[in-house]
Every structure is written in structure tokens, then in C-alpha cells.
Short mmCIF file of C-alpha atoms in Angstrom, two decimals:
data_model
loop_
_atom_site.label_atom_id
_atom_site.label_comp_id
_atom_site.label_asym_id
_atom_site.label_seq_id
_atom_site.Cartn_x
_atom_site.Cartn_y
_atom_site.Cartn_z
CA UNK W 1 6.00 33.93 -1.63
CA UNK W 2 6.52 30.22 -2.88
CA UNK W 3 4.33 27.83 -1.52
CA UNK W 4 5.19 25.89 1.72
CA UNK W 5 6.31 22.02 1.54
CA UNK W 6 5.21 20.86 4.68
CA UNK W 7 6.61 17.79 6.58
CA UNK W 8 5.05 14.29 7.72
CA UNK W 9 4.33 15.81 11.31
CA UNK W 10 2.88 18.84 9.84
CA UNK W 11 0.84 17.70 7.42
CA UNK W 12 -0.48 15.09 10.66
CA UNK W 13 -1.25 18.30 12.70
CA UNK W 14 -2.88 19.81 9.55
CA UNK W 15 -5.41 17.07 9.47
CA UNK W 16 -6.26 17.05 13.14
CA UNK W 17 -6.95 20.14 13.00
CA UNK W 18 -9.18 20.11 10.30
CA UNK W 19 -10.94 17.70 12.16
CA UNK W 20 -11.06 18.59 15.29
CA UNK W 21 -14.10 20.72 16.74
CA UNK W 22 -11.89 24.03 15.14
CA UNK W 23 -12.00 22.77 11.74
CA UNK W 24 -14.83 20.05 12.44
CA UNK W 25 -14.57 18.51 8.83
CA UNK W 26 -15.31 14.35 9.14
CA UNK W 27 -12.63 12.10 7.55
CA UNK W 28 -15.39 11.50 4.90
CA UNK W 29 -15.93 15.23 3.83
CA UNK W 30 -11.94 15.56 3.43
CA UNK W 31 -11.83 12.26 1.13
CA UNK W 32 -14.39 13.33 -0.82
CA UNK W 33 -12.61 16.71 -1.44
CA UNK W 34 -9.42 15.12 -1.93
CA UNK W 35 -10.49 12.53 -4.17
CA UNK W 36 -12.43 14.71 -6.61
CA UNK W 37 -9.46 16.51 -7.38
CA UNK W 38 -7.66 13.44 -8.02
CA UNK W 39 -10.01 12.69 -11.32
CA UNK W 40 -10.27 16.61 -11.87
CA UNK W 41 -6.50 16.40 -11.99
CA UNK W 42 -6.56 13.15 -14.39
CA UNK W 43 -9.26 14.64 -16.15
CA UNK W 44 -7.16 17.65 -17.04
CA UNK W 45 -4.63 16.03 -18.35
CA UNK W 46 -5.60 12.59 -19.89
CA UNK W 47 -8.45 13.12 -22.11
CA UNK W 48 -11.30 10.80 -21.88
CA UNK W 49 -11.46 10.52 -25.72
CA UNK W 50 -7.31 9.08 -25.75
CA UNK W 51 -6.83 7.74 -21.84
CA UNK W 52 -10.41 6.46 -21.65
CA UNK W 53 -9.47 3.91 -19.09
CA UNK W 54 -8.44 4.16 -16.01
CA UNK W 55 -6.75 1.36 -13.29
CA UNK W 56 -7.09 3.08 -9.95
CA UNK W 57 -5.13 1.24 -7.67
CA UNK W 58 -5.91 1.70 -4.48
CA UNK W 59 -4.15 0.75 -0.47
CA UNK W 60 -6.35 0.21 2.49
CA UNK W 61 -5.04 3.44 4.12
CA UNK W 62 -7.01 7.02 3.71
CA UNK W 63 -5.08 7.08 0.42
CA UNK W 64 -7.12 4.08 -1.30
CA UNK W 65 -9.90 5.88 0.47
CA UNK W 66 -9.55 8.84 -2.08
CA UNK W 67 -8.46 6.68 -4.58
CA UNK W 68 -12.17 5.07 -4.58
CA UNK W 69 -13.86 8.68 -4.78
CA UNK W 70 -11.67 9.53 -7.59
CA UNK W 71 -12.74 6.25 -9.10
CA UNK W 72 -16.29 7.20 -8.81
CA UNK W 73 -16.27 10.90 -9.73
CA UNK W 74 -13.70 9.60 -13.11
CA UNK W 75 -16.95 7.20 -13.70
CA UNK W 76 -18.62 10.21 -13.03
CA UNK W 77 -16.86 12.27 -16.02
CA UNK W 78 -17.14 9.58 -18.74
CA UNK W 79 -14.16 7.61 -18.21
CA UNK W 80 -13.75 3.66 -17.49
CA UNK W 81 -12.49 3.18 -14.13
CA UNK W 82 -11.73 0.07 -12.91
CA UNK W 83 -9.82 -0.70 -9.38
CA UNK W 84 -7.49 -2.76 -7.83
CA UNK W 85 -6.72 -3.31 -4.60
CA UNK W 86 -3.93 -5.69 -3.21
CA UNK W 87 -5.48 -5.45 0.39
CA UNK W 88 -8.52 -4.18 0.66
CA UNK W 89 -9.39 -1.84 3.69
CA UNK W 90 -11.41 -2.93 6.60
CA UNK W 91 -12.59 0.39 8.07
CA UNK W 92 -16.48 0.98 8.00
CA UNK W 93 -15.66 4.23 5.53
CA UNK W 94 -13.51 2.15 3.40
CA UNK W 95 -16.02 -0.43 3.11
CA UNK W 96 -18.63 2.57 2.14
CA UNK W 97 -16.60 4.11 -0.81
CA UNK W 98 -15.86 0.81 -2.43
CA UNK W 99 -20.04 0.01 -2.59
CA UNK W 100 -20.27 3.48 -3.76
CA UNK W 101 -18.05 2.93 -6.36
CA UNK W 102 -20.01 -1.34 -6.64
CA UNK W 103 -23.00 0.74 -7.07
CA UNK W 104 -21.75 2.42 -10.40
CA UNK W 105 -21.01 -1.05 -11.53
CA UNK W 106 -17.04 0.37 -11.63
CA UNK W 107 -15.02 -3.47 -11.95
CA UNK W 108 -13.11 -4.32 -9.21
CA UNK W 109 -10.20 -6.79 -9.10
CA UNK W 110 -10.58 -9.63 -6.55
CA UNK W 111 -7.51 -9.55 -4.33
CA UNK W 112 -5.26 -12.32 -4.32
CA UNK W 113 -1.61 -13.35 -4.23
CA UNK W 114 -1.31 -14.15 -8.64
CA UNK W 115 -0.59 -10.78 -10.33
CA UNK W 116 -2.20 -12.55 -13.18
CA UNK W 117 -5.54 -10.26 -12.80
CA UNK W 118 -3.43 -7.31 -12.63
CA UNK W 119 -1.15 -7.96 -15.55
CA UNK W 120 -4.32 -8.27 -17.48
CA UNK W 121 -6.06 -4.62 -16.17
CA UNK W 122 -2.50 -3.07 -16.97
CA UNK W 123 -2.48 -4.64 -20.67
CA UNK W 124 -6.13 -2.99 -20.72
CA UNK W 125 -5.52 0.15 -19.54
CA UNK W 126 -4.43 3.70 -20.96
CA UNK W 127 -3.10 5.28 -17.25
CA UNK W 128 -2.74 4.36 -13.48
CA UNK W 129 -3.87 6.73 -10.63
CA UNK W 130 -1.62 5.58 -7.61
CA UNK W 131 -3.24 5.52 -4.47
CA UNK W 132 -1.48 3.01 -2.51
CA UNK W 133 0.99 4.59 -0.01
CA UNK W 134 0.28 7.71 1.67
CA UNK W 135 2.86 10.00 3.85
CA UNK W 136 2.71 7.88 6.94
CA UNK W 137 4.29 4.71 4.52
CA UNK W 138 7.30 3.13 6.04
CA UNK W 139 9.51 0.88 3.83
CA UNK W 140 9.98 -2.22 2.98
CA UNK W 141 7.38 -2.73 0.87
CA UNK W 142 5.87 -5.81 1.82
CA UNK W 143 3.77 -8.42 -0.02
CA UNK W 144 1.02 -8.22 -2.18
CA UNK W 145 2.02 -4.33 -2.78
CA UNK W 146 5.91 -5.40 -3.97
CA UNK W 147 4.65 -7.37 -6.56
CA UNK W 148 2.01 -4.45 -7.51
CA UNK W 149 4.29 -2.08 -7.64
CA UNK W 150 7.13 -4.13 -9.74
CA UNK W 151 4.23 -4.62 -12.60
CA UNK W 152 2.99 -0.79 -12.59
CA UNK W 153 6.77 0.55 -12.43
CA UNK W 154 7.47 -1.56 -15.71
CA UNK W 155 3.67 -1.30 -17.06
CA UNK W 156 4.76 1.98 -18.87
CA UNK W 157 1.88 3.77 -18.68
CA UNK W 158 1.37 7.11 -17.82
CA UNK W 159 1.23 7.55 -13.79
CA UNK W 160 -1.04 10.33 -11.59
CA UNK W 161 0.25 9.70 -8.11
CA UNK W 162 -2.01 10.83 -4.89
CA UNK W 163 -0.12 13.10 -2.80
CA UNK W 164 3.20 11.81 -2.85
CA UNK W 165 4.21 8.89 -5.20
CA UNK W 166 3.95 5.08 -3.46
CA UNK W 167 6.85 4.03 -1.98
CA UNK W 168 8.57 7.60 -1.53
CA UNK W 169 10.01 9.14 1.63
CA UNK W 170 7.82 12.00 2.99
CA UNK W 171 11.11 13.84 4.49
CA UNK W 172 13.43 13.07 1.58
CA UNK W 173 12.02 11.49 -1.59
CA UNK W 174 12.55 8.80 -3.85
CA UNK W 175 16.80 9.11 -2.47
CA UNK W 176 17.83 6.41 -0.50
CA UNK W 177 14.51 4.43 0.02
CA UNK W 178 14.98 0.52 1.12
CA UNK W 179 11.63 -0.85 -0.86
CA UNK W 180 13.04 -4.15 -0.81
CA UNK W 181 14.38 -6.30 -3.46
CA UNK W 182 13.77 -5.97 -6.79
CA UNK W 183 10.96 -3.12 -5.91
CA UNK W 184 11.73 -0.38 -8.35
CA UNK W 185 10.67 3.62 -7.28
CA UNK W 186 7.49 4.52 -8.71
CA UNK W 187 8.30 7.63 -11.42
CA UNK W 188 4.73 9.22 -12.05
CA UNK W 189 4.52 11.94 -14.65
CA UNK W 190 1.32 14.18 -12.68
CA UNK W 191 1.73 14.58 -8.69
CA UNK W 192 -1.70 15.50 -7.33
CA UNK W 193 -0.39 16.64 -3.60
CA UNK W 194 -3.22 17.43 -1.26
CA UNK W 195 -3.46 20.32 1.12
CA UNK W 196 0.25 21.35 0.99
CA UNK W 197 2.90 19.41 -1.21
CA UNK W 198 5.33 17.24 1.00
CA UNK W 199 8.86 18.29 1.18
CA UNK W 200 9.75 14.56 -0.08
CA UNK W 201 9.14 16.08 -3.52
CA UNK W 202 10.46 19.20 -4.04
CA UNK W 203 12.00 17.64 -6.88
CA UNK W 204 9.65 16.19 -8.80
CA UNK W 205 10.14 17.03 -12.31
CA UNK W 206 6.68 16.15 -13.60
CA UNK W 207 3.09 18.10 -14.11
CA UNK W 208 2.41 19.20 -10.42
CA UNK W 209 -1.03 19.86 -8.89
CA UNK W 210 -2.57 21.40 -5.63
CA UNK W 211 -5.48 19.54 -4.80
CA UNK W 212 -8.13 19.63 -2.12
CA UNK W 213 -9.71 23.06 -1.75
CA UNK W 214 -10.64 22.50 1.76
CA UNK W 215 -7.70 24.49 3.80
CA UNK W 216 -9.68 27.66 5.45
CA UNK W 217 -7.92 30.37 5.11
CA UNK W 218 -7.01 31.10 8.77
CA UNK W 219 -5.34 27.68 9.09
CA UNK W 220 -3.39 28.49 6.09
CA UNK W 221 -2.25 31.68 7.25
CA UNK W 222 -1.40 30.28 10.61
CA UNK W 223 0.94 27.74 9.20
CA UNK W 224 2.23 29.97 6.64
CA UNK W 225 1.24 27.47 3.87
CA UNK W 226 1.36 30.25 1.05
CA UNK W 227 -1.08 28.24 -0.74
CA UNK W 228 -2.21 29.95 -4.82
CA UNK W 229 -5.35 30.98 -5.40
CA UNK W 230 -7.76 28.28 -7.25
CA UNK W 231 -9.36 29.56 -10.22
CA UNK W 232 -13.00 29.62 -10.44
CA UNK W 233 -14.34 26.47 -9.51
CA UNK W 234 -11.66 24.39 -9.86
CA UNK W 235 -10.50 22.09 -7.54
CA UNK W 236 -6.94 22.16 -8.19
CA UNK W 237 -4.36 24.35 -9.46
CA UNK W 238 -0.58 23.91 -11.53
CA UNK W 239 2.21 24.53 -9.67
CA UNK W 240 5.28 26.03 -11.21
CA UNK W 241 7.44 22.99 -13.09
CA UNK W 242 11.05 22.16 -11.05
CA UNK W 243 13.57 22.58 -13.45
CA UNK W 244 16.23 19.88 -13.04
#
């Protein structure tokens, strides 16, 4: 059976659940999880010796969050992370996984209103992992992410999005999204989607993965997620390409 894409509500349930006393996983352990297979993901298909460097960019919802352990684990494997944040997150774990990631000496752009800093990390950089928005995003995109997101669109470099890709529609996609003006959709070429992929993007035409190996099998079963096996001990497995 194909696997299940799983709505905005579901995915919500999923997570309490996992964190509830039944699953009784913290927010921490599930980030962790998450964001390792984020760099596995990028480490699979950028290598380290071509797409040495990497400009994590990162919101200051639970997406950043695993945007900052991917940052550290990709420091981790060899490559040269660096981050950017256009609002920085003020929860305590937030404020734990960016001095993990201070601690590795991993650069980190100062905030701030001029897109000056991140022109510059773009012009230095050979890929972006987007982990901005997350499922619960509502549009417009508001400043200082429109401005982000207008220079990484038109960057042209190669773009692993967390989960679903900034700025799309959980329920329906990248169709008939209101980002604001002159915001252009985000078009990443990996998808790393975590737990179950969102039904926003069934079609996504790019290198898909399955990431977080942290759905017990029960729960799985329960929701009929039809999840594939992982191989070994990977942390994330291809799905099938869309054919559009």
C-alpha cells in the first residue's frame, strides 16, 4: 500500500501523541531525530567534496528548531554550515540548539532588517536547507521572511526543504497561496518530510525523503500511515518520484 499523506490536523494529533505520556518523547528528542535526517538527507545528496557549504536558514518555530540540529550534525559530517535566521526564536529550547550549534563555532548571521548579510551568505554558498515555515504557516508572508524568501527563490541554488517547502499550503500546495507581493513560491529540488509527508505535496516533482525514524510502530498502524521500511541505520528513506 502507498504511503499515507496526512493532513495539518493529523499530523498535530501525531505529535501530541508522541508526546503525550503514550508516546512520552520530549519536543527535544523529536527535533533531534528530525533534524539529523535533515543533514543525512543533504548529506546524501550534496556531497561535501562539491556542496561543501551550507546556509541553513532557519524560523523561530519547531522548524528552525530542526533546522539548528541539522546545522550541527552537517558540522558534524564535514560540511560548512552557517545559519541565518530572520527572527530568531525565543523559546528556552530554541535558545539551547542555537548555543549548541555557537559551541561548534557554526557562523551565525545577526538578524536585522538589510538583506545585505544574506545576499553575501547566498553568494558564498553551494545549497540552502529551508527551515523557515512549518505546516502550521499561514500566509502572507510577513517581514523580515518576504524579503528572505525573495533572495533564496532567485539565489539559484540548489534547495532541501524541511517537511514541506516555506510558504506552501499544508492542505493544497504551492496552488493558490497569497504570500504577498512580489514573494515568489519556494521550488526546492529534495523534500525531507518528517513523520508522514503532507498532502500539500503530493506533487512535488523533486528527490523525496521520509525522515524522522521515530513513529512506533503501533501509532503507525493505528493511523494507517503505511510508512517503508528504513534500511539499516538510516534515518531516512526515497520515496517513489511523482511523475508529472
Amino acid at each position: 500500500m502507498s504511503i499515507r499523506y496526512i493532513s495539518s490536523k493529523l499530523a498535530q494529533q501525531i505529535d501530541e501523541q508522541l508526546m503525550n505520556a503514550s508516546g512520552a518523547f520530549s519536543l527535544d528528542q523529536l527535533m533531534e531525530l528530525a533534524g539529523l535526517a535533515c543533514a543525512q538527507a543533504v548529506a546524501k545528496v550534496y556531497n561535501k567534496g562539491k556542496y561543501n557549504r551550507v546556509l541553513v536558514c532557519c524560523g523561530p518555530g519547531n522548524q528552525g528548531g530542526d533546522g539548528l540540529v541539522a546545522a550541527r550534525h552537517l558540522g558534524m559530517f564535514g560540511y560548512k554550515p552557517t545559519i541565518y535566521m530572520p527572527k530568531p526564536g525565543s523559546k528556552d529550547h530554541y535558545k539551547r540548539l542555537q548555543t549548541q550549534c555557537e559551541n561548534m563555532s557554526i557562523p551565525i548571521l545577526p538578524p536585522s532588517s538589510s538583506t545585505d548579510a544574506l545576499s553575501h551568505a547566498l553568494n558564498s554558498s553551494d545549497v540552502i536547507l529551508d527551515a523557515i515555515f512549518g505546516f502550521s504557516f499561514k500566509g502572507p508572508v510577513r517581514p523580515p521572511f518576504d524579503a528572505a524568501l525573495k533572495l533564496i527563490a532567485r539565489s539559484g541554488l540548489p534547495i532541501v526543504s524541511v517537511d514541506i517547502p516555506s510558504g506552501w499550503d499544508v492542505e493544497t500546495g504551492k496552488e493558490g497561496l497569497e504570500l504577498g507581493e512580489g514573494v515568489p513560491v519556494l521550488e526546492p529540488d529534495v523534500l525531507v518530510s518528517l513523520t508522514s509527508p503532507k498532502e500539500g505535496v503530493r506533487e512535488f516533482g523533486g528527490r523525496h525523503f521520509l525522515g524522522g525514524r521515530f513513529v512506533p510502530r503501533s501509532m503507525a498502524e493505528k493511523y494507517e500511515l503505511n510508512l517503508p521500511e528504513y534500511a539499516g541505520h538510516e534515518q531516512i528513506v526515497e520515496l517513489p518520484r511523482v511523475k508529472l
